[in-house]
Amino acid sequence: MALVVICGQPCSGKSTAATCLAESLRALEDLKETVRIIDESSFHLDRNHSYADMPSEKNLRGVLRSEVDRSVSRDAIVIVDSLNSIKGYRYELWCLARAAGIRYCVLYCDVEDNLCRDWNRERGQKGEATYDDKIFEDLVRRFERPDRRNRWDSPLFELWPSRDVINNSSGAIVDAVSYLTKKLDSKSRGVKVLQPTIATQTARVSDANSLYEMDRATQEVISALVEAQSHALGGPVAEISLGKHLPTFYINIQRAIGLPELRSLRRTFIKLTGQYSLSGPPPPSDADSAKRMFINYLNRELGTS
């Protein structure tokens, strides 16, 4: 139903805001959607290791983005609790919401840099996880403040943790809950459900079961490839595993392939397969055959076969 992006400087109260938002949503008696928070701790990732250098940070964003891509749907509210400090990355998350045809918003914790430094130091004194000083300063320097004029930063709900305590009754939390749960009808104002473009819509094929298997199989291949690239730390990927009952698939990827490019290749493959089925044999109705076809297509299109 919705994707919520939590944004802010390190140690600005983002996780507290995400927890309060999730609690407020789950407390609603008539809420049918599931509420899930996706953050670094979900994958047991150490913050200093994840932001130690650009390859590590890129891999972190890839892991989170991949999990968001798997989780967004029309029966779930997904909250991404991370720095989300790069506007290009927020745009990628916005594209995932648009492709899924759901609501989207940004919850921004606006805190002065000096106060964030103090909070980071206080956490260390309490024995809690903190950012190393060098990493903290680098993240602060590269932070790109959200702008409500950008479609990927809108609607924007702002919190000021330095002057107001973050809790379930905070104005921005209440406004975000209202936006995420407001019923859509002819009188609805200010609520926007992103609509998929032609490029993000999957192709229609003659057999519904074939479409389902094709969609599921290609998504599994992409997820496996993203995971393999994260383990390769930016290096080449020679093979991917798609399950114990299937043999190892060889795919010689010599460069880092981002999730947007993989999604584009996936959409094109499904469309081409559907068009071919109109004049030739139907697309494969079993997932294993679909996976083999998609991997062969990736090898051919990426020029690595």
Coordinates of C-alpha atoms in Angstrom, one line a residue:
M1 CA 0.0 0.0 0.0
A2 CA 2.8 2.4 0.8
L3 CA 6.6 3.0 1.0
V4 CA 7.9 5.4 3.6
V5 CA 11.5 6.6 3.4
I6 CA 13.0 7.8 6.7
C7 CA 15.7 10.4 6.0
G8 CA 18.2 12.4 8.1
Q9 CA 21.7 12.9 9.4
P10 CA 23.4 10.1 11.4
C11 CA 22.1 10.0 15.0
S12 CA 19.2 12.3 14.3
G13 CA 16.4 10.1 15.7
K14 CA 15.4 8.3 12.5
S15 CA 15.0 4.9 14.2
T16 CA 12.9 6.4 16.9
A17 CA 10.7 8.0 14.3
A18 CA 10.4 4.8 12.3
T19 CA 9.4 2.9 15.5
C20 CA 6.8 5.5 16.5
L21 CA 5.3 5.5 13.0
A22 CA 5.1 1.7 12.9
E23 CA 3.5 1.6 16.3
S24 CA 0.9 4.2 15.4
L25 CA 0.0 2.3 12.3
R26 CA -0.2 -1.1 14.0
A27 CA -2.4 0.5 16.7
L28 CA -5.2 1.2 14.1
E29 CA -7.9 -1.3 14.5
D30 CA -9.1 -1.1 10.9
L31 CA -5.6 -1.3 9.3
K32 CA -5.5 -4.5 7.1
E33 CA -2.0 -3.9 5.7
T34 CA 1.1 -5.4 7.4
V35 CA 3.7 -2.9 8.6
R36 CA 7.4 -3.7 8.2
I37 CA 10.6 -1.8 9.0
I38 CA 13.6 -2.4 6.8
D39 CA 16.9 -1.3 8.2
E40 CA 20.6 -2.2 8.6
S41 CA 20.0 -4.2 11.7
S42 CA 17.6 -6.5 9.8
F43 CA 20.7 -7.8 8.1
H44 CA 23.1 -7.6 11.1
L45 CA 25.2 -5.0 9.3
D46 CA 27.7 -2.9 11.3
R47 CA 27.2 0.8 10.5
N48 CA 30.9 1.6 10.6
H49 CA 31.8 -1.3 8.3
S50 CA 28.9 -0.5 6.0
Y51 CA 30.0 3.2 5.6
A52 CA 33.8 2.6 5.7
D53 CA 34.2 3.3 2.0
M54 CA 32.1 3.8 -1.2
P55 CA 32.0 0.2 -2.3
S56 CA 30.7 -0.9 1.1
E57 CA 28.2 1.9 1.2
K58 CA 27.0 1.0 -2.3
N59 CA 26.6 -2.6 -1.4
L60 CA 24.6 -1.6 1.7
R61 CA 22.2 0.5 -0.4
G62 CA 21.9 -2.4 -2.9
V63 CA 21.0 -4.8 -0.1
L64 CA 18.3 -2.5 1.3
R65 CA 17.0 -1.6 -2.1
S66 CA 16.7 -5.2 -3.1
E67 CA 14.8 -6.0 0.1
V68 CA 12.4 -3.1 -0.5
D69 CA 11.8 -4.3 -4.1
R70 CA 10.8 -7.7 -2.7
S71 CA 8.6 -6.3 0.0
V72 CA 6.6 -3.5 -1.6
S73 CA 3.1 -4.5 -2.4
R74 CA -0.5 -3.3 -2.2
D75 CA -1.1 -5.1 1.1
A76 CA 1.9 -3.8 3.1
I77 CA 3.3 -0.5 4.4
V78 CA 7.1 -0.7 4.2
I79 CA 9.3 1.8 6.2
V80 CA 12.9 2.2 5.1
D81 CA 14.9 3.2 8.2
S82 CA 18.3 4.3 7.0
L83 CA 20.3 7.5 6.2
N84 CA 18.7 7.6 2.7
S85 CA 20.9 10.7 2.4
I86 CA 21.6 10.5 -1.4
K87 CA 18.9 12.1 -3.5
G88 CA 19.6 9.7 -6.4
Y89 CA 19.0 6.8 -4.0
R90 CA 15.7 8.3 -2.8
Y91 CA 14.7 8.6 -6.5
E92 CA 15.4 4.9 -7.0
L93 CA 13.1 4.0 -4.0
W94 CA 10.5 6.3 -5.5
C95 CA 10.7 4.4 -8.7
L96 CA 10.1 1.1 -6.8
A97 CA 6.9 2.6 -5.3
R98 CA 5.8 3.9 -8.7
A99 CA 6.3 0.5 -10.3
A100 CA 4.3 -1.1 -7.5
G101 CA 1.5 1.5 -7.9
I102 CA 1.4 2.5 -4.2
R103 CA 1.7 5.6 -2.0
Y104 CA 5.0 7.1 -1.1
C105 CA 6.3 9.7 1.3
V106 CA 9.4 10.9 3.1
L107 CA 9.7 11.4 6.9
Y108 CA 12.7 13.8 7.5
C109 CA 14.4 14.2 10.9
D110 CA 15.8 17.7 10.7
V111 CA 18.6 18.1 13.3
E112 CA 21.6 20.4 13.4
D113 CA 25.0 18.8 12.8
N114 CA 26.4 19.7 16.2
L115 CA 23.5 18.2 18.1
C116 CA 23.9 15.0 16.1
R117 CA 27.6 14.9 17.1
D118 CA 26.6 15.2 20.7
W119 CA 24.0 12.5 20.5
N120 CA 26.6 10.2 18.8
R121 CA 29.0 10.9 21.6
E122 CA 26.4 10.2 24.3
R123 CA 25.5 6.9 22.7
G124 CA 29.1 5.9 23.0
Q125 CA 29.2 6.8 26.7
K126 CA 26.1 4.6 27.2
G127 CA 27.8 1.7 25.4
E128 CA 25.5 1.9 22.4
A129 CA 26.6 1.6 18.8
T130 CA 28.1 4.8 17.4
Y131 CA 29.7 6.1 14.2
D132 CA 33.5 6.6 14.2
D133 CA 34.3 10.3 14.0
K134 CA 35.8 10.2 10.5
I135 CA 32.8 8.3 9.1
F136 CA 30.4 10.5 10.9
E137 CA 31.9 13.7 9.4
D138 CA 32.0 12.2 6.0
L139 CA 28.3 11.3 6.1
V140 CA 27.4 14.7 7.4
R141 CA 29.3 16.4 4.6
R142 CA 27.7 14.3 1.9
F143 CA 24.1 14.6 3.2
E144 CA 21.7 15.8 0.6
R145 CA 18.7 17.5 2.3
P146 CA 15.3 16.5 0.9
D147 CA 13.4 19.1 -1.1
R148 CA 9.6 18.8 -1.3
R149 CA 9.7 20.3 -4.8
N150 CA 11.3 17.0 -5.9
R151 CA 8.7 14.3 -6.7
W152 CA 10.9 11.7 -4.9
D153 CA 10.9 13.9 -1.8
S154 CA 7.2 14.6 -1.8
P155 CA 5.1 14.5 0.3
L156 CA 7.6 15.5 2.9
F157 CA 6.8 15.2 6.6
E158 CA 9.4 17.0 8.9
L159 CA 10.3 16.3 12.5
W160 CA 12.5 18.5 14.6
P161 CA 13.9 16.2 17.4
S162 CA 16.0 18.9 18.8
R163 CA 13.0 20.9 20.0
D164 CA 10.3 18.3 20.2
V165 CA 10.3 14.9 21.7
I166 CA 9.7 12.2 19.1
N167 CA 6.6 10.1 20.0
N168 CA 3.5 8.7 18.5
S169 CA 1.7 12.0 18.9
S170 CA 4.3 14.1 17.1
G171 CA 2.7 16.2 14.4
A172 CA 4.7 14.7 11.5
I173 CA 3.9 11.2 12.7
V174 CA 0.2 11.9 13.0
D175 CA 0.2 13.6 9.5
A176 CA 2.1 10.7 8.0
V177 CA -0.3 8.1 9.5
S178 CA -3.3 10.1 8.1
Y179 CA -1.7 10.3 4.7
L180 CA -0.9 6.6 4.6
T181 CA -4.3 5.4 5.7
K182 CA -6.7 7.9 4.3
K183 CA -9.4 6.3 2.2
L184 CA -9.4 7.2 -1.5
D185 CA -12.7 8.5 -2.9
S186 CA -13.9 11.4 -5.1
K187 CA -13.5 13.8 -2.2
S188 CA -9.9 12.8 -1.3
R189 CA -7.4 15.6 -1.4
G190 CA -3.7 15.6 -1.1
V191 CA -3.3 11.8 -1.3
K192 CA -1.4 10.5 -4.4
V193 CA -1.1 6.9 -5.4
L194 CA 1.8 6.5 -7.8
Q195 CA 0.9 5.1 -11.2
P196 CA 3.1 2.7 -13.1
T197 CA 4.2 3.9 -16.5
I198 CA 4.1 1.8 -19.6
A199 CA 7.8 1.0 -19.1
T200 CA 7.2 -0.4 -15.6
Q201 CA 4.2 -2.5 -16.4
T202 CA 4.8 -6.2 -17.1
A203 CA 3.7 -7.6 -20.5
R204 CA 0.5 -9.4 -20.9
V205 CA 0.8 -13.0 -22.2
S206 CA -1.9 -15.5 -23.2
D207 CA -1.4 -17.8 -20.2
A208 CA -1.9 -16.5 -16.7
N209 CA 0.1 -19.3 -15.1
S210 CA 3.0 -18.7 -17.5
L211 CA 3.0 -15.0 -16.6
Y212 CA 3.1 -15.8 -12.9
E213 CA 5.9 -18.3 -13.2
M214 CA 7.9 -15.9 -15.5
D215 CA 7.5 -13.0 -13.1
R216 CA 8.5 -15.0 -10.0
A217 CA 11.4 -16.8 -11.7
T218 CA 12.9 -13.6 -13.1
Q219 CA 12.6 -11.9 -9.8
E220 CA 14.4 -14.8 -8.1
V221 CA 17.3 -14.5 -10.6
I222 CA 17.6 -10.7 -10.0
S223 CA 17.6 -11.2 -6.2
A224 CA 20.3 -13.9 -6.5
L225 CA 22.4 -11.8 -8.8
V226 CA 22.2 -8.7 -6.5
E227 CA 23.2 -10.9 -3.6
A228 CA 26.1 -12.4 -5.6
Q229 CA 27.3 -8.9 -6.5
S230 CA 27.2 -7.8 -2.9
H231 CA 29.4 -10.8 -1.9
A232 CA 31.8 -10.0 -4.8
L233 CA 32.3 -6.4 -3.5
G234 CA 32.2 -4.9 -6.9
G235 CA 34.2 -7.6 -8.6
P236 CA 33.1 -10.0 -11.4
V237 CA 30.4 -12.5 -10.8
A238 CA 30.9 -15.9 -12.4
E239 CA 28.0 -17.9 -11.1
I240 CA 24.8 -17.7 -9.1
S241 CA 22.8 -20.3 -7.1
L242 CA 19.0 -20.5 -7.3
G243 CA 18.3 -23.4 -5.0
K244 CA 19.5 -26.8 -3.9
H245 CA 17.5 -28.6 -6.5
L246 CA 18.9 -26.6 -9.4
P247 CA 22.5 -26.7 -10.8
T248 CA 24.7 -23.7 -10.5
F249 CA 24.1 -21.1 -13.3
Y250 CA 27.1 -19.5 -14.8
I251 CA 26.8 -15.8 -15.6
N252 CA 30.1 -14.0 -16.3
I253 CA 29.3 -10.4 -15.2
Q254 CA 32.4 -8.2 -15.4
R255 CA 30.9 -5.0 -14.2
A256 CA 28.5 -3.9 -11.4
I257 CA 24.9 -4.0 -12.7
G258 CA 22.5 -1.8 -10.7
L259 CA 19.0 -2.9 -9.7
P260 CA 17.4 -0.3 -12.1
E261 CA 19.2 -1.8 -15.1
L262 CA 18.3 -5.3 -14.0
R263 CA 14.7 -4.3 -13.6
S264 CA 14.7 -2.8 -17.1
L265 CA 16.2 -5.9 -18.6
R266 CA 13.6 -8.0 -16.7
R267 CA 10.7 -6.0 -18.1
T268 CA 12.0 -6.2 -21.6
F269 CA 12.6 -10.0 -21.3
I270 CA 9.0 -10.5 -20.2
K271 CA 7.6 -8.3 -22.9
L272 CA 9.7 -10.0 -25.6
T273 CA 8.7 -13.5 -24.3
G274 CA 5.0 -12.5 -24.4
Q275 CA 5.3 -11.1 -27.9
Y276 CA 7.0 -14.2 -29.2
S277 CA 4.4 -16.4 -27.7
L278 CA 1.7 -14.8 -29.9
S279 CA 3.4 -16.3 -33.0
G280 CA 5.4 -19.1 -31.6
P281 CA 5.3 -21.6 -28.8
P282 CA 4.0 -20.4 -25.4
P283 CA 6.4 -19.1 -22.8
P284 CA 7.6 -21.7 -20.2
S285 CA 5.0 -22.5 -17.6
D286 CA 7.6 -23.8 -15.1
A287 CA 10.0 -21.6 -13.1
D288 CA 13.2 -23.6 -13.8
S289 CA 12.9 -23.1 -17.6
A290 CA 12.1 -19.5 -17.1
K291 CA 15.2 -19.0 -15.0
R292 CA 17.4 -20.6 -17.6
M293 CA 15.9 -18.5 -20.4
F294 CA 16.3 -15.3 -18.4
I295 CA 19.9 -16.0 -17.5
N296 CA 20.7 -16.7 -21.2
Y297 CA 19.1 -13.5 -22.1
L298 CA 21.1 -11.6 -19.5
N299 CA 24.4 -13.1 -20.8
R300 CA 23.5 -12.2 -24.3
E301 CA 22.3 -8.6 -23.6
L302 CA 25.2 -7.8 -21.3
G303 CA 27.7 -9.2 -23.8
T304 CA 29.3 -11.6 -21.4
S305 CA 28.4 -15.0 -23.0

